[in-house]
C-alpha cells in the first residue's frame, strides 16, 4: 500500500504531464505590437558652447588672460539680455605646450608655454537674436565654439501627447492584425514604454567673425514608442 508521500509525488507527476486546459492554452495566444507617434516642432531655444583659449609662457599669465576675456564675454551676454542662470561654466583647463627644440645637436621635446581655456554653456530663449549675440561675444574675446543645438521648451508636454498617440497606434495595429487572422483582440497583458526619442540635433561649427551670423533652426522631430502585448481570443459565436 502506497504511503502518503509516494501518492503525493505520483499525483504531482500526473498534474505536470496533464495537457493544458483550453482556457490556459488560449491565454498563451498573444500578440506583440509596437505603437509609434511623431511630430515636428519649431525649436524655441538654443544651447551654445563657447569659450576662450589663450597661451602664455607662464601658466598664471595664460589663466589670467582667459579670465579677463571670459569676464568680457559674460558681460557682453548679460548686456544682450542673457540671464545669469542661463550661463554655466562647463570646463576650465590648463595644460603645457610642448615644442621640439634643438639642443647640443639633438632634438628635444620641452615645455615652451602653457595653454588655458574656459568653456561656457549658454541657453538662448530668443533664437532670432542669436546671430547678433554670437557676433557680440566674438568681439568680446570668445575664440572657441564647440557647438550649437536647438530644442523645444515644451518637450515634456509634447511627449505626453505622443505617448498617448503611440498607445492608440498600438491598439489600432493589434485590432487590425487580430481581425485579419479571424481572432478577437483580448485584454492588454503588458505595456513597455520605449521612451522619447529625437529632439536636439547638434551642429558643430567653427567660430568666425561676421557682421551678423545667419542662423536657420529648422525643425525638431520628437518621437515616442511603446510595446504592447495583447491576448488574442477565439471569436465568440452567435447566441
CSV table of C-alpha atoms in Angstrom, one decimal:
chain,number,residue,atom,x,y,z
A,1,UNK,CA,0.0,0.0,0.0
A,2,UNK,CA,1.4,3.4,-1.0
A,3,UNK,CA,2.2,5.8,1.7
A,4,UNK,CA,1.0,9.3,1.6
A,5,UNK,CA,4.4,10.8,0.4
A,6,UNK,CA,4.6,8.4,-2.5
A,7,UNK,CA,1.0,9.0,-3.5
A,8,UNK,CA,1.5,12.8,-3.4
A,9,UNK,CA,4.5,12.5,-5.7
A,10,UNK,CA,2.6,10.4,-8.2
A,11,UNK,CA,-0.3,12.9,-8.2
A,12,UNK,CA,2.1,15.8,-8.8
A,13,UNK,CA,3.6,14.0,-11.8
A,14,UNK,CA,0.2,13.4,-13.3
A,15,UNK,CA,-0.7,17.1,-12.9
A,16,UNK,CA,2.6,18.1,-14.5
A,17,UNK,CA,2.1,15.8,-17.5
A,18,UNK,CA,-1.6,16.8,-18.0
A,19,UNK,CA,-2.4,18.8,-21.1
A,20,UNK,CA,-3.2,22.5,-20.7
A,21,UNK,CA,-6.8,23.3,-20.3
A,22,UNK,CA,-8.5,25.1,-23.3
A,23,UNK,CA,-8.6,28.3,-21.2
A,24,UNK,CA,-4.9,28.1,-20.3
A,25,UNK,CA,-4.0,27.4,-23.9
A,26,UNK,CA,-6.0,30.3,-25.1
A,27,UNK,CA,-4.2,32.6,-22.7
A,28,UNK,CA,-0.9,31.7,-24.3
A,29,UNK,CA,-2.1,33.2,-27.6
A,30,UNK,CA,-0.6,36.6,-27.5
A,31,UNK,CA,0.1,39.4,-30.0
A,32,UNK,CA,3.0,41.8,-29.6
A,33,UNK,CA,2.9,45.2,-31.4
A,34,UNK,CA,4.9,48.4,-31.3
A,35,UNK,CA,3.0,51.7,-31.4
A,36,UNK,CA,4.7,54.8,-32.6
A,37,UNK,CA,4.0,58.5,-32.9
A,38,UNK,CA,6.0,61.5,-34.0
A,39,UNK,CA,5.7,65.2,-34.7
A,40,UNK,CA,7.8,68.1,-36.0
A,41,UNK,CA,8.0,71.3,-33.9
A,42,UNK,CA,9.7,74.6,-34.4
A,43,UNK,CA,12.5,75.0,-31.8
A,44,UNK,CA,12.1,77.9,-29.5
A,45,UNK,CA,15.5,77.8,-27.7
A,46,UNK,CA,19.1,77.1,-28.4
A,47,UNK,CA,22.2,76.0,-26.4
A,48,UNK,CA,25.6,77.0,-27.5
A,49,UNK,CA,29.0,76.1,-26.0
A,50,UNK,CA,31.6,78.8,-26.5
A,51,UNK,CA,34.8,79.7,-24.8
A,52,UNK,CA,38.1,81.5,-24.5
A,53,UNK,CA,41.5,79.9,-25.1
A,54,UNK,CA,44.9,81.6,-24.6
A,55,UNK,CA,48.6,80.8,-24.5
A,56,UNK,CA,51.4,82.4,-22.5
A,57,UNK,CA,54.9,81.4,-21.3
A,58,UNK,CA,53.7,81.2,-17.7
A,59,UNK,CA,50.6,79.3,-16.5
A,60,UNK,CA,49.4,82.1,-14.4
A,61,UNK,CA,49.6,84.6,-17.2
A,62,UNK,CA,47.6,82.3,-19.5
A,63,UNK,CA,44.9,81.8,-17.0
A,64,UNK,CA,44.7,85.5,-16.2
A,65,UNK,CA,44.3,86.3,-19.9
A,66,UNK,CA,41.5,83.7,-20.2
A,67,UNK,CA,39.7,85.0,-17.1
A,68,UNK,CA,39.8,88.6,-18.3
A,69,UNK,CA,38.4,87.7,-21.7
A,70,UNK,CA,35.7,85.4,-20.3
A,71,UNK,CA,34.5,88.2,-18.0
A,72,UNK,CA,34.2,90.4,-21.0
A,73,UNK,CA,32.3,87.7,-22.8
A,74,UNK,CA,29.9,87.2,-19.9
A,75,UNK,CA,29.4,90.9,-19.6
A,76,UNK,CA,28.5,91.0,-23.3
A,77,UNK,CA,26.0,88.2,-22.9
A,78,UNK,CA,24.4,90.0,-19.9
A,79,UNK,CA,24.2,93.2,-22.0
A,80,UNK,CA,22.3,91.1,-24.6
A,81,UNK,CA,19.7,90.1,-22.1
A,82,UNK,CA,21.0,86.7,-21.2
A,83,UNK,CA,20.2,85.9,-17.5
A,84,UNK,CA,22.8,84.6,-15.1
A,85,UNK,CA,21.0,81.3,-14.7
A,86,UNK,CA,21.3,80.7,-18.5
A,87,UNK,CA,25.1,80.8,-18.3
A,88,UNK,CA,27.0,77.9,-16.8
A,89,UNK,CA,30.7,77.2,-16.8
A,90,UNK,CA,31.4,73.8,-18.3
A,91,UNK,CA,35.1,73.4,-18.1
A,92,UNK,CA,38.3,75.2,-17.1
A,93,UNK,CA,41.5,73.6,-18.2
A,94,UNK,CA,45.3,74.2,-18.2
A,95,UNK,CA,47.9,72.2,-19.9
A,96,UNK,CA,51.6,72.7,-21.0
A,97,UNK,CA,52.5,73.5,-24.6
A,98,UNK,CA,55.2,71.2,-25.8
A,99,UNK,CA,57.7,72.1,-28.6
A,100,UNK,CA,60.6,70.4,-30.4
A,101,UNK,CA,63.9,72.3,-29.9
A,102,UNK,CA,67.4,71.5,-30.9
A,103,UNK,CA,69.9,71.3,-28.1
A,104,UNK,CA,73.6,70.1,-28.4
A,105,UNK,CA,72.8,68.8,-31.8
A,106,UNK,CA,69.8,66.7,-30.7
A,107,UNK,CA,66.0,67.3,-31.0
A,108,UNK,CA,64.4,67.5,-27.6
A,109,UNK,CA,60.8,67.9,-26.6
A,110,UNK,CA,60.3,70.6,-24.0
A,111,UNK,CA,57.6,72.8,-22.4
A,112,UNK,CA,57.6,76.2,-24.0
A,113,UNK,CA,54.4,77.6,-22.5
A,114,UNK,CA,51.0,76.9,-21.2
A,115,UNK,CA,47.5,77.0,-22.7
A,116,UNK,CA,44.4,77.8,-20.6
A,117,UNK,CA,40.8,77.6,-21.6
A,118,UNK,CA,37.3,78.3,-20.2
A,119,UNK,CA,34.1,76.9,-21.7
A,120,UNK,CA,30.7,78.4,-21.1
A,121,UNK,CA,27.3,76.8,-21.8
A,122,UNK,CA,24.7,79.4,-22.8
A,123,UNK,CA,21.0,78.9,-23.2
A,124,UNK,CA,19.3,81.4,-25.6
A,125,UNK,CA,15.5,81.8,-25.4
A,126,UNK,CA,15.3,84.2,-28.4
A,127,UNK,CA,16.6,82.3,-31.5
A,128,UNK,CA,16.0,85.4,-33.7
A,129,UNK,CA,18.6,87.3,-31.7
A,130,UNK,CA,21.2,84.5,-31.8
A,131,UNK,CA,23.3,85.9,-34.7
A,132,UNK,CA,23.8,89.2,-33.1
A,133,UNK,CA,24.6,87.6,-29.7
A,134,UNK,CA,27.3,85.4,-31.2
A,135,UNK,CA,28.8,88.3,-33.1
A,136,UNK,CA,28.9,90.3,-29.9
A,137,UNK,CA,30.7,87.6,-27.9
A,138,UNK,CA,33.3,87.2,-30.7
A,139,UNK,CA,34.1,90.9,-30.4
A,140,UNK,CA,34.3,90.5,-26.6
A,141,UNK,CA,37.0,87.9,-26.9
A,142,UNK,CA,35.4,84.4,-27.4
A,143,UNK,CA,37.6,82.4,-29.8
A,144,UNK,CA,36.3,78.9,-29.4
A,145,UNK,CA,32.9,77.4,-30.4
A,146,UNK,CA,32.1,73.8,-29.5
A,147,UNK,CA,28.6,73.5,-30.9
A,148,UNK,CA,25.1,74.6,-31.3
A,149,UNK,CA,21.9,72.6,-30.6
A,150,UNK,CA,18.2,73.6,-30.9
A,151,UNK,CA,15.5,72.3,-28.5
A,152,UNK,CA,11.8,72.7,-27.7
A,153,UNK,CA,11.0,74.1,-24.2
A,154,UNK,CA,7.6,72.3,-24.1
A,155,UNK,CA,9.1,68.9,-24.9
A,156,UNK,CA,7.7,67.1,-21.8
A,157,UNK,CA,4.1,68.1,-22.6
A,158,UNK,CA,4.6,67.2,-26.3
A,159,UNK,CA,6.0,63.8,-25.3
A,160,UNK,CA,2.9,63.1,-23.0
A,161,UNK,CA,0.7,63.6,-26.0
A,162,UNK,CA,2.9,61.4,-28.2
A,163,UNK,CA,2.9,58.6,-25.6
A,164,UNK,CA,-0.9,58.6,-25.8
A,165,UNK,CA,-0.9,58.5,-29.6
A,166,UNK,CA,1.7,55.7,-29.6
A,167,UNK,CA,-0.6,53.6,-27.4
A,168,UNK,CA,-3.6,54.3,-29.7
A,169,UNK,CA,-1.4,53.3,-32.6
A,170,UNK,CA,-0.6,50.0,-30.9
A,171,UNK,CA,-4.2,49.3,-30.3
A,172,UNK,CA,-5.1,50.1,-33.9
A,173,UNK,CA,-2.4,47.8,-35.2
A,174,UNK,CA,-3.3,44.9,-32.8
A,175,UNK,CA,-7.0,45.1,-33.7
A,176,UNK,CA,-6.2,45.1,-37.4
A,177,UNK,CA,-3.9,42.1,-37.1
A,178,UNK,CA,-6.3,40.1,-34.9
A,179,UNK,CA,-9.2,40.7,-37.3
A,180,UNK,CA,-7.0,39.7,-40.3
A,181,UNK,CA,-6.4,36.3,-38.7
A,182,UNK,CA,-10.0,35.8,-37.7
A,183,UNK,CA,-9.3,36.3,-34.0
A,184,UNK,CA,-10.7,38.7,-31.4
A,185,UNK,CA,-8.5,41.1,-29.5
A,186,UNK,CA,-8.3,40.4,-25.8
A,187,UNK,CA,-7.1,42.4,-22.9
A,188,UNK,CA,-3.7,44.1,-22.6
A,189,UNK,CA,-1.1,41.9,-20.8
A,190,UNK,CA,1.9,44.2,-20.8
A,191,UNK,CA,3.0,47.7,-21.8
A,192,UNK,CA,6.6,48.8,-22.1
A,193,UNK,CA,7.3,52.4,-22.7
A,194,UNK,CA,10.0,52.9,-25.3
A,195,UNK,CA,10.5,56.5,-24.1
A,196,UNK,CA,11.1,59.7,-26.0
A,197,UNK,CA,13.4,59.9,-29.0
A,198,UNK,CA,14.9,62.6,-31.1
A,199,UNK,CA,14.9,66.2,-30.1
A,200,UNK,CA,18.1,68.1,-30.1
A,201,UNK,CA,20.4,67.8,-33.2
A,202,UNK,CA,23.9,69.1,-32.5
A,203,UNK,CA,25.7,71.1,-35.2
A,204,UNK,CA,29.4,71.6,-34.8
A,205,UNK,CA,30.7,74.9,-36.3
A,206,UNK,CA,33.9,76.9,-36.4
A,207,UNK,CA,33.9,80.2,-34.6
A,208,UNK,CA,34.3,83.0,-37.2
A,209,UNK,CA,33.7,86.7,-37.1
A,210,UNK,CA,30.8,88.0,-39.1
A,211,UNK,CA,28.5,91.1,-39.3
A,212,UNK,CA,25.5,89.0,-38.2
A,213,UNK,CA,25.6,85.3,-38.3
A,214,UNK,CA,22.7,83.8,-40.3
A,215,UNK,CA,21.0,81.1,-38.2
A,216,UNK,CA,18.5,78.5,-39.5
A,217,UNK,CA,17.0,76.5,-36.7
A,218,UNK,CA,14.8,74.3,-39.0
A,219,UNK,CA,12.6,71.9,-37.0
A,220,UNK,CA,13.0,69.4,-34.2
A,221,UNK,CA,11.5,65.9,-34.6
A,222,UNK,CA,10.0,64.3,-31.5
A,223,UNK,CA,9.2,60.6,-31.4
A,224,UNK,CA,7.8,58.1,-28.9
A,225,UNK,CA,7.2,54.4,-29.0
A,226,UNK,CA,5.5,51.8,-26.8
A,227,UNK,CA,5.5,48.0,-26.9
A,228,UNK,CA,2.2,46.4,-26.0
A,229,UNK,CA,1.2,42.7,-25.5
A,230,UNK,CA,-2.4,41.6,-26.0
A,231,UNK,CA,-4.2,38.4,-25.6
A,232,UNK,CA,-5.9,37.1,-28.8
A,233,UNK,CA,-9.1,35.0,-28.4
A,234,UNK,CA,-11.3,32.8,-30.4
A,235,UNK,CA,-14.2,35.0,-31.6
A,236,UNK,CA,-17.5,34.3,-29.8
A,237,UNK,CA,-20.1,32.6,-31.9
A,238,UNK,CA,-23.7,33.6,-32.3
A,239,UNK,CA,-26.0,33.1,-29.3
